Coordinates of C-alpha atoms in Angstrom, one line a residue:
Chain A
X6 CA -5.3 44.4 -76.3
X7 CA -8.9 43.9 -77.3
X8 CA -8.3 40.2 -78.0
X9 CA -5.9 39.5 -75.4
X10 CA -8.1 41.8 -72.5
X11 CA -9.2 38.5 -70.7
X12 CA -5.4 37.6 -70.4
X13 CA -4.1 40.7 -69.6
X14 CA -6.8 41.3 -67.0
X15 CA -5.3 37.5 -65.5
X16 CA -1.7 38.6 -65.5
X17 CA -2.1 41.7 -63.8
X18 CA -4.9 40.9 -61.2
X19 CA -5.2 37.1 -61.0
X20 CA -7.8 34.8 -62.0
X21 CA -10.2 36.2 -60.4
X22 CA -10.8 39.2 -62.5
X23 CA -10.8 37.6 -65.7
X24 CA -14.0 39.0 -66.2
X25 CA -12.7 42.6 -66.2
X26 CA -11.7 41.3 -69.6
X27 CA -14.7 42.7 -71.6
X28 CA -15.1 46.0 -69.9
X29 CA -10.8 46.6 -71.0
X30 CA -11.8 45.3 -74.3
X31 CA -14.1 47.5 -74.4
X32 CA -12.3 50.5 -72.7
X33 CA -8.9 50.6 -73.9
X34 CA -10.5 52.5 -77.4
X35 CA -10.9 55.6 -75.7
X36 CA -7.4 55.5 -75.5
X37 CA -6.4 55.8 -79.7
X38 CA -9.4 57.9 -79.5
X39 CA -7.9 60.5 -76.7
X40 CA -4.7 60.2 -78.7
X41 CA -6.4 61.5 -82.0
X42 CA -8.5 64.5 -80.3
X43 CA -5.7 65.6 -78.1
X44 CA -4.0 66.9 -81.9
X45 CA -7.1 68.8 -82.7
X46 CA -7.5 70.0 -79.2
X47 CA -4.0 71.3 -78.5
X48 CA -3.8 73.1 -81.8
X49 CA -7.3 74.4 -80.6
X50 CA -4.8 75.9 -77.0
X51 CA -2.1 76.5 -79.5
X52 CA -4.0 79.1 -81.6
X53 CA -5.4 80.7 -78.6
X54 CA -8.8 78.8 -78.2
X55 CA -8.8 77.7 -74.8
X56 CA -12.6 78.1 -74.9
X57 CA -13.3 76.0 -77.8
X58 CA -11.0 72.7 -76.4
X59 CA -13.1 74.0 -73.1
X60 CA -16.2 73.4 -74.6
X61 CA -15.4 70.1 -76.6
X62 CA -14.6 68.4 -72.9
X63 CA -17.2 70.1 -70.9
X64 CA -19.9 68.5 -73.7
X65 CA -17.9 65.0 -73.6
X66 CA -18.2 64.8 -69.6
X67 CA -21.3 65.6 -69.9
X68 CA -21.8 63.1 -72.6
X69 CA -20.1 60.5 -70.3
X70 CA -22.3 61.3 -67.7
X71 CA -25.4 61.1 -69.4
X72 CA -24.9 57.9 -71.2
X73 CA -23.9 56.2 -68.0
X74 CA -26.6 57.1 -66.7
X75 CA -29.2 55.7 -68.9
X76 CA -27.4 52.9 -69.3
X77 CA -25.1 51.8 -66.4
X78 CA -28.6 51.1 -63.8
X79 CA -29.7 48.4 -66.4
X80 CA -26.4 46.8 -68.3
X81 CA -24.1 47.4 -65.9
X82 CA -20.4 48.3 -65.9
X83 CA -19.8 47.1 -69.7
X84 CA -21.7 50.1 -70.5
X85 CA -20.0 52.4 -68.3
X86 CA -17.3 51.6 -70.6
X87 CA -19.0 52.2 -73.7
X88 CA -20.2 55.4 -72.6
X89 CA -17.1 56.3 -71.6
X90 CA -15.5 55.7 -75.4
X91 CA -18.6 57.2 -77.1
X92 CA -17.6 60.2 -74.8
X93 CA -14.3 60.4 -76.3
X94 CA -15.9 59.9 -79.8
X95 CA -17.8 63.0 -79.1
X96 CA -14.6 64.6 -77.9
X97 CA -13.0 63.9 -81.1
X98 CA -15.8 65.1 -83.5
X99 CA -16.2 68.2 -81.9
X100 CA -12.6 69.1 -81.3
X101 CA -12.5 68.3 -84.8
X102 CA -15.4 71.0 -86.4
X103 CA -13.8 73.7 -83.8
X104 CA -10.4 73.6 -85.6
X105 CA -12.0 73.8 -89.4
X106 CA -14.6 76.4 -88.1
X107 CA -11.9 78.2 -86.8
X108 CA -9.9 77.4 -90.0
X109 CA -7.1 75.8 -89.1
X110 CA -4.9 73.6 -91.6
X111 CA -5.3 70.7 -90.2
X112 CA -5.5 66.7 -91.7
X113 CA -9.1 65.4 -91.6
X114 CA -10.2 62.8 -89.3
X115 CA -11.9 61.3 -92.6
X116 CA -8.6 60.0 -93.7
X117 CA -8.1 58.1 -90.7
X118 CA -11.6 57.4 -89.3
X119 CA -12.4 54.6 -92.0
X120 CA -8.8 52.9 -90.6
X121 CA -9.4 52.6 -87.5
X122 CA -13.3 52.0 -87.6
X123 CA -12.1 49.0 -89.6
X124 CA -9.0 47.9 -86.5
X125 CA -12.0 48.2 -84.2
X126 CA -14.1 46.4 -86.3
X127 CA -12.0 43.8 -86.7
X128 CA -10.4 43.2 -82.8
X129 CA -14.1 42.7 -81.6
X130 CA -14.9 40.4 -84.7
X131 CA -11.6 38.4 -83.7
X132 CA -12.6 38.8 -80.1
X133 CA -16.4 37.3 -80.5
X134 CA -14.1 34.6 -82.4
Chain B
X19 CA -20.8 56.3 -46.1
X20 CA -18.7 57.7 -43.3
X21 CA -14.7 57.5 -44.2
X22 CA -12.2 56.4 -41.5
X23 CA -10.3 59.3 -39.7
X24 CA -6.4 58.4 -40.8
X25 CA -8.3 58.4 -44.7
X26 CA -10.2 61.5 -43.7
X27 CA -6.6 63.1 -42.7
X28 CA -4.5 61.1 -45.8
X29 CA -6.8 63.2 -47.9
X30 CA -6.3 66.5 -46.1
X31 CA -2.1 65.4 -46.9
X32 CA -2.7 64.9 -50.2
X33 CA -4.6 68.3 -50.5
X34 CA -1.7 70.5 -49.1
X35 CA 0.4 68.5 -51.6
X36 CA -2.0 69.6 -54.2
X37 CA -1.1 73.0 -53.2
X38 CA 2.5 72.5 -54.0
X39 CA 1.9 71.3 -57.4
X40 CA 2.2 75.0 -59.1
X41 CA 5.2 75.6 -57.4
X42 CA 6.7 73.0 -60.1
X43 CA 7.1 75.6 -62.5
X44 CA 6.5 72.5 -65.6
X45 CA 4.6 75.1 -67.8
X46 CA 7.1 77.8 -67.4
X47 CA 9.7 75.4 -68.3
X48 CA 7.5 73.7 -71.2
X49 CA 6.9 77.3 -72.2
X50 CA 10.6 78.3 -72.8
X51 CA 11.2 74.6 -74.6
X52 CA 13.3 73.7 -71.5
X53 CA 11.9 70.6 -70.7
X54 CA 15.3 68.9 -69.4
X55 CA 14.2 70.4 -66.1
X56 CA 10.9 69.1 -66.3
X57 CA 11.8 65.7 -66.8
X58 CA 15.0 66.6 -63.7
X59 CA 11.9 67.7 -61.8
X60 CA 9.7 64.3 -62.3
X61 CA 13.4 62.5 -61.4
X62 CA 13.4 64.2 -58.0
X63 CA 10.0 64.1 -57.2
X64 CA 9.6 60.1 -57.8
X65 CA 13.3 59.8 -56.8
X66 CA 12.8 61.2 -53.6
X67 CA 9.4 59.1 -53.1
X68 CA 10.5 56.0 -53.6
X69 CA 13.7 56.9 -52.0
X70 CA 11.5 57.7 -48.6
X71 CA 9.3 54.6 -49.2
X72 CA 12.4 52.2 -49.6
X73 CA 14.5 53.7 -46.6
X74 CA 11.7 55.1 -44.0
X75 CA 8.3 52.9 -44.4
X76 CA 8.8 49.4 -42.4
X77 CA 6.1 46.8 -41.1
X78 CA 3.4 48.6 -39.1
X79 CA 4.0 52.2 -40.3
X80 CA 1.3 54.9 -40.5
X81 CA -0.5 55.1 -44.1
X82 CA -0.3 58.5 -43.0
X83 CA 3.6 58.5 -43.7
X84 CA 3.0 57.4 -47.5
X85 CA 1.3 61.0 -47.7
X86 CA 4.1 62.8 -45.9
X87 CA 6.6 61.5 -48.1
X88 CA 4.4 62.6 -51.5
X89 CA 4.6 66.2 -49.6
X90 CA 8.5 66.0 -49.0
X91 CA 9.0 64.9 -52.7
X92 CA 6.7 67.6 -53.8
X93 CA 9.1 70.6 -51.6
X94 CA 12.0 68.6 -52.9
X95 CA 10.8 69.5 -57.0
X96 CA 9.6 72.6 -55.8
X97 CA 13.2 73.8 -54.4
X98 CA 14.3 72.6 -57.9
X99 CA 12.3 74.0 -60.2
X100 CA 12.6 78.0 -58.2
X101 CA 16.3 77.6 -58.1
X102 CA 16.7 76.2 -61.8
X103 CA 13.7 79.0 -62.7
X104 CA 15.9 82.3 -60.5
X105 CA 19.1 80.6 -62.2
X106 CA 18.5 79.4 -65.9
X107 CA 15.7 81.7 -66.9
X108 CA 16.4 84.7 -64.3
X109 CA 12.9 84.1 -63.2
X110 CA 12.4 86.5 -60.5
X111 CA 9.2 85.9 -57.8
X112 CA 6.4 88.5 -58.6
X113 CA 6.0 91.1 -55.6
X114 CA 3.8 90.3 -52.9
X115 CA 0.8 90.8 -52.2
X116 CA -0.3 90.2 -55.5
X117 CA -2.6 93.3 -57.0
X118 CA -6.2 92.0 -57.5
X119 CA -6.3 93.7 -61.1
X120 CA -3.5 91.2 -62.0
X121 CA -5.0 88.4 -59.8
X122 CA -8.0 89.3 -62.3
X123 CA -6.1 89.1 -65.7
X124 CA -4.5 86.1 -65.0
X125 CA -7.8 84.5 -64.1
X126 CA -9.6 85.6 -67.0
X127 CA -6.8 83.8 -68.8
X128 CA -7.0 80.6 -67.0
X129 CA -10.0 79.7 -66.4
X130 CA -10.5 78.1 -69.5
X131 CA -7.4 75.9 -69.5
X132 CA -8.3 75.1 -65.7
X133 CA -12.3 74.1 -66.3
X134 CA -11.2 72.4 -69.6
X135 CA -8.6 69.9 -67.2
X136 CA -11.5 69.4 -64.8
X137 CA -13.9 68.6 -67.5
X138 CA -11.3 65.9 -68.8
X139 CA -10.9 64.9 -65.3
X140 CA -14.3 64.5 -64.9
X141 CA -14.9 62.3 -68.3
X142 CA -12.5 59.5 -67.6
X143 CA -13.8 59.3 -63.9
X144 CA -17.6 59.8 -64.4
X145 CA -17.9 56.4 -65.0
X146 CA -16.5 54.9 -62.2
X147 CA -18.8 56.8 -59.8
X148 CA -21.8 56.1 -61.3
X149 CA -20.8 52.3 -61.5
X150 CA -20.1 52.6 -57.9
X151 CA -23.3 54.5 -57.1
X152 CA -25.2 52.0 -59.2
X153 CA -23.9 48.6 -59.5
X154 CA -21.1 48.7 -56.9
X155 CA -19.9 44.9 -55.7
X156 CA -18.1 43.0 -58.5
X157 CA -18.9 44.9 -61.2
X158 CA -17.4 48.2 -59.7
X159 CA -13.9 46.2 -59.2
X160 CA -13.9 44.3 -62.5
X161 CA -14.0 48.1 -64.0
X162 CA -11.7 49.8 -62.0
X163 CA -9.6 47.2 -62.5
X164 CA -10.0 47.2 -66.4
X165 CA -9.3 52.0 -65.9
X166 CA -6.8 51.2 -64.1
X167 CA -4.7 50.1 -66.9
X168 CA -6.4 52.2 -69.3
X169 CA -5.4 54.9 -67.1
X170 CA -2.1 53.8 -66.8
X171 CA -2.0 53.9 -70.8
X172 CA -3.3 57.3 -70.9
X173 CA -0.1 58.9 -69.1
X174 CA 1.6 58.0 -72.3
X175 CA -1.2 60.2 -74.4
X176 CA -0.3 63.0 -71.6
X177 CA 3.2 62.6 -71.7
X178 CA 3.1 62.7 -75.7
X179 CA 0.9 65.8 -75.9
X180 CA 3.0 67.2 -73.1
X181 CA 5.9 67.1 -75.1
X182 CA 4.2 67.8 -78.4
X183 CA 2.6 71.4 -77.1
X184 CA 5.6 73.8 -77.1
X185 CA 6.2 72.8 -80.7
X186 CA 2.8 73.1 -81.6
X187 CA 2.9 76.9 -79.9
X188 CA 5.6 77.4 -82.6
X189 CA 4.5 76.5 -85.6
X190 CA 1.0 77.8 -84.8
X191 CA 3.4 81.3 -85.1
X192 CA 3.9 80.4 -88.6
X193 CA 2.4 79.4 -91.9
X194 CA -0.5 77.2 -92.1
X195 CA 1.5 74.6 -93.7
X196 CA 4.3 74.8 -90.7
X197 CA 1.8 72.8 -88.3
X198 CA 0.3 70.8 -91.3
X199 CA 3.9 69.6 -91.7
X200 CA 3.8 68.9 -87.7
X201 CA 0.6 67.6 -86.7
X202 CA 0.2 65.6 -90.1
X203 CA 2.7 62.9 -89.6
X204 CA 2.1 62.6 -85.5
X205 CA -1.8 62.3 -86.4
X206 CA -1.1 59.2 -88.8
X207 CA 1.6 57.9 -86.9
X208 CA -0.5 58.2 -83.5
X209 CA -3.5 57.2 -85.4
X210 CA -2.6 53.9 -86.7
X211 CA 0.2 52.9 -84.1
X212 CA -3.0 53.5 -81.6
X213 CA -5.4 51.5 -83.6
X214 CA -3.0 48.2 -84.2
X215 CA -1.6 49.1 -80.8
X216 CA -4.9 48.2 -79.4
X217 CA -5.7 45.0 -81.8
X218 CA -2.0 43.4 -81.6

């Protein structure tokens, strides 16, 4: 999707939003992202520590909300969208020290983290292409 | 900004409806592993919208109606989910008034859970307010353009997790290596099928 954003954008609202393109290209990673911090965060409700997963999205909102703001006034809606994946990034790390503070036998986002850096790494190389 | 009086009222709608939404009994379902009902529940609720939508709402109608309807579909699940709750899982309603003590307990339980979805709520929407605060014209459509699909994604995340959670419940019950076995396939799977998902 992060190659084929500008498309995608044109298919679903028309021409006229082709532009949209870079901010989905940009946004659509918050999605594998949510996907991968969801496991740590329900195991985190699972094992009765609603507080924890609590705390992981309170600081990534917050996150969100900061980043957009220092950025969003001077580069613009792009940015919104980077904040709003960094946000999810933070979501992710911090769901992820909760569980193996709370020691729970759980896989380690280091053995999938180098993977996808390298897909994200590589759609925005073969977008700038 | 001063909003319109039919939104200002379409708003007030869609708040009672929000009021509705516990009476849809998913978690006590999700919680017993019966989630045929929740997915009978979802088929009412959107079956009865659309159902309204195709057969009521002509040229000229109210915008009004279109919240109306969500309210009706909402009753419909409701009625649904009690009568499958008093029938399948002898559910019975808790007396009433409710004691305060219990009111308190089941607060003190929730709240986490509760702030943690309006946290998450507040992450994925954060954005688009302070675009709209900030940049507003173009740039504020060219990105909720772009969420809007991303957000249409994300129901797949919920609807996976959803789905995921009472088994999750279980093995966290067991041995360590119970949810390992569990959550260690579904994190690769989800991890790369995400990743190329988004490249491809």
């Amino acid at each position: 999707m992060t190659v084929l954003a500008d498309d995608i954008i044109a298919l679903a609202y028309g021409e006229a939003y082709r532009p949209a393109g870079r901010i989905l290209a940009v946004l659509i990673w918050a999605i594998p992202l949510a996907l991968l911090s969801g496991h740590y965060r329900y195991v985190l409700i699972a094992c009765d520590h609603e507080r924890l997963d609590f705390r992981s999205n309170a600081i990534g909102a917050a996150s969100a909300a900061v980043l957009g703001a220092l950025s969003i006034p001077w580069q613009g809606a792009v940015s919104a969208a980077v904040a709003l994946v960094a946000a999810a990034f933070v979501i992710l790390l911090i769901a992820h020290a909760a569980t193996r503070e709370r020691g729970v036998v759980l896989a380690s986002i280091a053995r999938v983290l180098p993977a996808c850096s390298a897909v994200v790494a590589s759609g925005l190389a073969a977008r700038s292409v | 900004m001063v909003l319109p009086v039919s939104v200002g009222v379409l708003l007030v709608i869609y708040g009672l409806g929000c009021r509705l939404m516990p009476l849809q009994l998913q978690w006590l379902f999700q919680g017993r592993g019966k989630m045929e009902w929740v997915a009978a529940a979802s088929v009412v609720r959107y079956g009865v919208f659309a159902g309204l939508i195709f057969l009521v709402l002509g040229a000229g109608a109210s915008l009004l109606s279109i919240g109306v309807f969500e309210c009706v579909s909402l009753v419909a699940s409701s009625v649904m989910g009690i009568v499958v709750a008093r029938s399948d899982l002898r559910a019975k309603l808790a007396a009433l008034p409710p004691r305060l003590s219990e009111l308190g307990a089941h607060l003190r339980c929730a709240w986490p859970i509760g702030m943690s979805q309006v946290c998450w709520a507040a992450l994925w929407y954060v954005s688009t307010v302070l675009v709209g605060l900030w940049v507003a014209g173009e740039s504020l459509g060219q990105f909720t353009a772009s969420h809007r699909i991303v957000m249409a994604l994300h129901t797949l995340v919920y609807m996976y997790f959803y789905n995921l959670l009472p088994a999750v419940c279980r093995s966290a019950a067991g041995p360590g290596k119970q949810m390992q076995s569990l959550l260690g396939p579904s994190l690769a799977l989800t991890s790369s099928a995400g990743g190329w998902g988004r490249f491809s």
